[in-house]
Short mmCIF file of N, CA and C in Angstrom, two decimals:
data_model
loop_
_atom_site.label_atom_id
_atom_site.label_comp_id
_atom_site.label_asym_id
_atom_site.label_seq_id
_atom_site.Cartn_x
_atom_site.Cartn_y
_atom_site.Cartn_z
N MET R 1 42.82 -4.06 -3.32
CA MET R 1 41.54 -3.87 -3.97
C MET R 1 40.46 -4.54 -3.12
N SER R 2 39.33 -3.87 -2.98
CA SER R 2 38.26 -4.42 -2.14
C SER R 2 37.61 -5.64 -2.80
N ASP R 3 36.90 -6.41 -1.98
CA ASP R 3 36.20 -7.59 -2.50
C ASP R 3 35.20 -7.21 -3.58
N ALA R 4 34.46 -6.11 -3.36
CA ALA R 4 33.46 -5.67 -4.34
C ALA R 4 34.13 -5.27 -5.65
N LYS R 5 35.26 -4.58 -5.56
CA LYS R 5 35.97 -4.18 -6.78
C LYS R 5 36.50 -5.41 -7.52
N ASN R 6 36.99 -6.38 -6.80
CA ASN R 6 37.44 -7.63 -7.43
C ASN R 6 36.28 -8.35 -8.10
N GLU R 7 35.13 -8.35 -7.44
CA GLU R 7 33.97 -9.01 -8.03
C GLU R 7 33.52 -8.31 -9.30
N VAL R 8 33.53 -6.96 -9.29
CA VAL R 8 33.17 -6.22 -10.50
C VAL R 8 34.13 -6.58 -11.63
N LYS R 9 35.42 -6.62 -11.32
CA LYS R 9 36.42 -6.97 -12.33
C LYS R 9 36.15 -8.37 -12.89
N GLN R 10 35.87 -9.33 -12.03
CA GLN R 10 35.60 -10.70 -12.48
C GLN R 10 34.35 -10.76 -13.36
N ARG R 11 33.33 -9.99 -12.96
CA ARG R 11 32.10 -9.97 -13.75
C ARG R 11 32.35 -9.36 -15.12
N ILE R 12 33.12 -8.27 -15.16
CA ILE R 12 33.43 -7.63 -16.44
C ILE R 12 34.23 -8.58 -17.32
N ASP R 13 35.16 -9.30 -16.73
CA ASP R 13 35.93 -10.30 -17.49
C ASP R 13 35.01 -11.37 -18.08
N SER R 14 34.03 -11.80 -17.31
CA SER R 14 33.07 -12.80 -17.80
C SER R 14 32.22 -12.24 -18.94
N ILE R 15 31.78 -11.00 -18.79
CA ILE R 15 30.98 -10.35 -19.83
C ILE R 15 31.81 -10.22 -21.11
N GLU R 16 33.05 -9.78 -20.96
CA GLU R 16 33.91 -9.59 -22.12
C GLU R 16 34.21 -10.92 -22.83
N SER R 17 34.53 -11.95 -22.08
CA SER R 17 34.83 -13.24 -22.72
C SER R 17 33.59 -13.82 -23.40
N SER R 18 32.43 -13.61 -22.81
CA SER R 18 31.19 -14.07 -23.44
C SER R 18 30.95 -13.33 -24.75
N TYR R 19 31.12 -12.02 -24.72
CA TYR R 19 30.93 -11.20 -25.91
C TYR R 19 31.87 -11.66 -27.03
N GLU R 20 33.13 -11.91 -26.69
CA GLU R 20 34.10 -12.36 -27.69
C GLU R 20 33.69 -13.72 -28.27
N PHE R 21 33.20 -14.61 -27.42
CA PHE R 21 32.75 -15.90 -27.92
C PHE R 21 31.56 -15.72 -28.86
N PHE R 22 30.61 -14.86 -28.48
CA PHE R 22 29.42 -14.64 -29.31
C PHE R 22 29.81 -14.09 -30.68
N LEU R 23 30.78 -13.18 -30.72
CA LEU R 23 31.24 -12.64 -32.00
C LEU R 23 31.83 -13.75 -32.87
N ALA R 24 32.67 -14.58 -32.27
CA ALA R 24 33.30 -15.68 -33.02
C ALA R 24 32.24 -16.68 -33.48
N TYR R 25 31.26 -16.95 -32.64
CA TYR R 25 30.20 -17.89 -32.99
C TYR R 25 29.38 -17.34 -34.15
N ALA R 26 29.03 -16.06 -34.07
CA ALA R 26 28.24 -15.43 -35.13
C ALA R 26 29.00 -15.42 -36.46
N ALA R 27 30.30 -15.27 -36.40
CA ALA R 27 31.11 -15.23 -37.62
C ALA R 27 31.10 -16.56 -38.36
N GLN R 28 30.72 -17.63 -37.68
CA GLN R 28 30.64 -18.94 -38.33
C GLN R 28 29.44 -19.05 -39.26
N GLY R 29 28.48 -18.16 -39.09
CA GLY R 29 27.31 -18.13 -39.96
C GLY R 29 26.35 -19.29 -39.78
N ARG R 30 26.39 -19.93 -38.65
CA ARG R 30 25.49 -21.07 -38.40
C ARG R 30 24.06 -20.58 -38.22
N THR R 31 23.13 -21.39 -38.70
CA THR R 31 21.71 -21.07 -38.50
C THR R 31 21.10 -21.91 -37.39
N THR R 32 21.86 -22.91 -36.92
CA THR R 32 21.41 -23.76 -35.82
C THR R 32 22.65 -24.25 -35.07
N ASP R 33 22.43 -24.70 -33.85
CA ASP R 33 23.57 -25.23 -33.09
C ASP R 33 23.64 -26.75 -33.15
N GLU R 34 22.78 -27.38 -33.94
CA GLU R 34 22.77 -28.84 -34.06
C GLU R 34 24.09 -29.35 -34.63
N GLY R 35 24.63 -30.37 -34.00
CA GLY R 35 25.84 -31.00 -34.49
C GLY R 35 27.10 -30.19 -34.29
N ALA R 36 27.00 -29.08 -33.61
CA ALA R 36 28.17 -28.23 -33.39
C ALA R 36 28.58 -28.29 -31.93
N LYS R 37 29.84 -28.57 -31.71
CA LYS R 37 30.37 -28.56 -30.34
C LYS R 37 30.17 -27.18 -29.71
N SER R 38 30.28 -26.15 -30.54
CA SER R 38 30.17 -24.80 -30.02
C SER R 38 28.76 -24.46 -29.54
N GLY R 39 27.76 -25.27 -29.92
CA GLY R 39 26.40 -25.04 -29.44
C GLY R 39 26.31 -25.20 -27.93
N ALA R 40 26.96 -26.22 -27.40
CA ALA R 40 26.98 -26.42 -25.95
C ALA R 40 27.75 -25.29 -25.28
N GLU R 41 28.84 -24.88 -25.92
CA GLU R 41 29.62 -23.76 -25.37
C GLU R 41 28.80 -22.48 -25.37
N LEU R 42 27.99 -22.30 -26.41
CA LEU R 42 27.14 -21.12 -26.49
C LEU R 42 26.23 -21.04 -25.27
N ARG R 43 25.61 -22.15 -24.93
CA ARG R 43 24.72 -22.17 -23.76
C ARG R 43 25.50 -21.91 -22.48
N GLU R 44 26.71 -22.44 -22.39
CA GLU R 44 27.55 -22.19 -21.20
C GLU R 44 27.88 -20.71 -21.07
N PHE R 45 28.23 -20.08 -22.20
CA PHE R 45 28.56 -18.66 -22.16
C PHE R 45 27.33 -17.81 -21.86
N LEU R 46 26.15 -18.22 -22.35
CA LEU R 46 24.93 -17.49 -22.02
C LEU R 46 24.66 -17.53 -20.52
N THR R 47 24.86 -18.69 -19.91
CA THR R 47 24.69 -18.82 -18.46
C THR R 47 25.72 -17.98 -17.72
N LYS R 48 26.95 -18.03 -18.18
CA LYS R 48 28.03 -17.24 -17.57
C LYS R 48 27.71 -15.75 -17.65
N LEU R 49 27.20 -15.32 -18.81
CA LEU R 49 26.85 -13.91 -18.99
C LEU R 49 25.69 -13.52 -18.08
N GLU R 50 24.68 -14.36 -18.02
CA GLU R 50 23.53 -14.08 -17.15
C GLU R 50 23.97 -13.95 -15.69
N ASP R 51 24.83 -14.86 -15.25
CA ASP R 51 25.33 -14.81 -13.87
C ASP R 51 26.12 -13.53 -13.61
N ALA R 52 26.90 -13.09 -14.60
CA ALA R 52 27.71 -11.88 -14.44
C ALA R 52 26.85 -10.63 -14.38
N LEU R 53 25.75 -10.62 -15.13
CA LEU R 53 24.89 -9.43 -15.16
C LEU R 53 23.94 -9.35 -13.96
N GLU R 54 23.56 -10.50 -13.43
CA GLU R 54 22.64 -10.55 -12.28
C GLU R 54 23.27 -9.84 -11.08
N GLY R 55 22.67 -8.76 -10.64
CA GLY R 55 23.16 -8.04 -9.47
C GLY R 55 24.39 -7.18 -9.71
N LEU R 56 24.77 -7.00 -10.97
CA LEU R 56 25.97 -6.22 -11.29
C LEU R 56 25.88 -4.79 -10.75
N ALA R 57 24.74 -4.16 -10.91
CA ALA R 57 24.60 -2.77 -10.47
C ALA R 57 24.82 -2.63 -8.96
N ASP R 58 24.29 -3.55 -8.19
CA ASP R 58 24.49 -3.49 -6.74
C ASP R 58 25.95 -3.68 -6.37
N THR R 59 26.62 -4.57 -7.10
CA THR R 59 28.04 -4.80 -6.84
C THR R 59 28.87 -3.57 -7.21
N VAL R 60 28.53 -2.95 -8.34
CA VAL R 60 29.21 -1.71 -8.74
C VAL R 60 28.98 -0.63 -7.69
N ALA R 61 27.74 -0.47 -7.24
CA ALA R 61 27.43 0.54 -6.23
C ALA R 61 28.25 0.33 -4.97
N GLU R 62 28.38 -0.92 -4.56
CA GLU R 62 29.19 -1.22 -3.37
C GLU R 62 30.67 -0.91 -3.62
N ALA R 63 31.15 -1.23 -4.82
CA ALA R 63 32.56 -1.03 -5.14
C ALA R 63 32.95 0.44 -5.17
N VAL R 64 32.01 1.30 -5.53
CA VAL R 64 32.33 2.73 -5.66
C VAL R 64 31.74 3.56 -4.52
N SER R 65 31.27 2.93 -3.49
CA SER R 65 30.57 3.63 -2.41
C SER R 65 31.41 4.70 -1.72
N ASP R 66 32.73 4.57 -1.78
CA ASP R 66 33.59 5.55 -1.12
C ASP R 66 34.30 6.47 -2.11
N GLN R 67 33.87 6.45 -3.36
CA GLN R 67 34.52 7.25 -4.41
C GLN R 67 33.85 8.61 -4.57
N GLU R 68 34.64 9.57 -4.97
CA GLU R 68 34.15 10.92 -5.25
C GLU R 68 34.44 11.26 -6.70
N PRO R 69 33.69 12.13 -7.33
CA PRO R 69 32.50 12.81 -6.84
C PRO R 69 31.29 11.87 -6.84
N ARG R 70 30.58 11.88 -5.76
CA ARG R 70 29.47 10.97 -5.52
C ARG R 70 28.43 11.02 -6.64
N ASP R 71 28.07 12.22 -7.09
CA ASP R 71 27.05 12.36 -8.14
C ASP R 71 27.43 11.61 -9.41
N ALA R 72 28.70 11.71 -9.79
CA ALA R 72 29.15 11.04 -11.02
C ALA R 72 29.04 9.53 -10.88
N TRP R 73 29.42 9.01 -9.74
CA TRP R 73 29.33 7.56 -9.52
C TRP R 73 27.88 7.10 -9.44
N ASP R 74 27.01 7.92 -8.85
CA ASP R 74 25.59 7.58 -8.79
C ASP R 74 25.00 7.51 -10.20
N GLU R 75 25.39 8.46 -11.05
CA GLU R 75 24.90 8.45 -12.43
C GLU R 75 25.38 7.21 -13.17
N MET R 76 26.65 6.88 -13.00
CA MET R 76 27.20 5.70 -13.66
C MET R 76 26.50 4.43 -13.18
N THR R 77 26.26 4.34 -11.90
CA THR R 77 25.58 3.17 -11.35
C THR R 77 24.16 3.07 -11.89
N SER R 78 23.48 4.21 -12.06
CA SER R 78 22.12 4.18 -12.60
C SER R 78 22.11 3.68 -14.05
N VAL R 79 23.15 3.98 -14.81
CA VAL R 79 23.25 3.46 -16.17
C VAL R 79 23.42 1.94 -16.14
N VAL R 80 24.23 1.44 -15.24
CA VAL R 80 24.44 -0.01 -15.13
C VAL R 80 23.13 -0.70 -14.75
N ARG R 81 22.30 -0.04 -13.95
CA ARG R 81 21.02 -0.64 -13.53
C ARG R 81 20.06 -0.84 -14.70
N ARG R 82 20.23 -0.07 -15.74
CA ARG R 82 19.32 -0.19 -16.90
C ARG R 82 19.58 -1.49 -17.58
#
């Protein structure tokens, strides 16, 4: 697997784990993060998610640069850019 494809996979894993944490956090019904250990974790996951999303479209474009049909991959990459 190419470096770009590995990076996309790692980014998707980070996005998925962040999403799962956010769901679990929301299920607690907290209105504030004061006094909660998970509040610090929430900020860590937000940073992790931001890092994973930053430049994701360019990494995806690089990972699929040799894939066919080109038009389909270009369309998919344009969706990721949004």
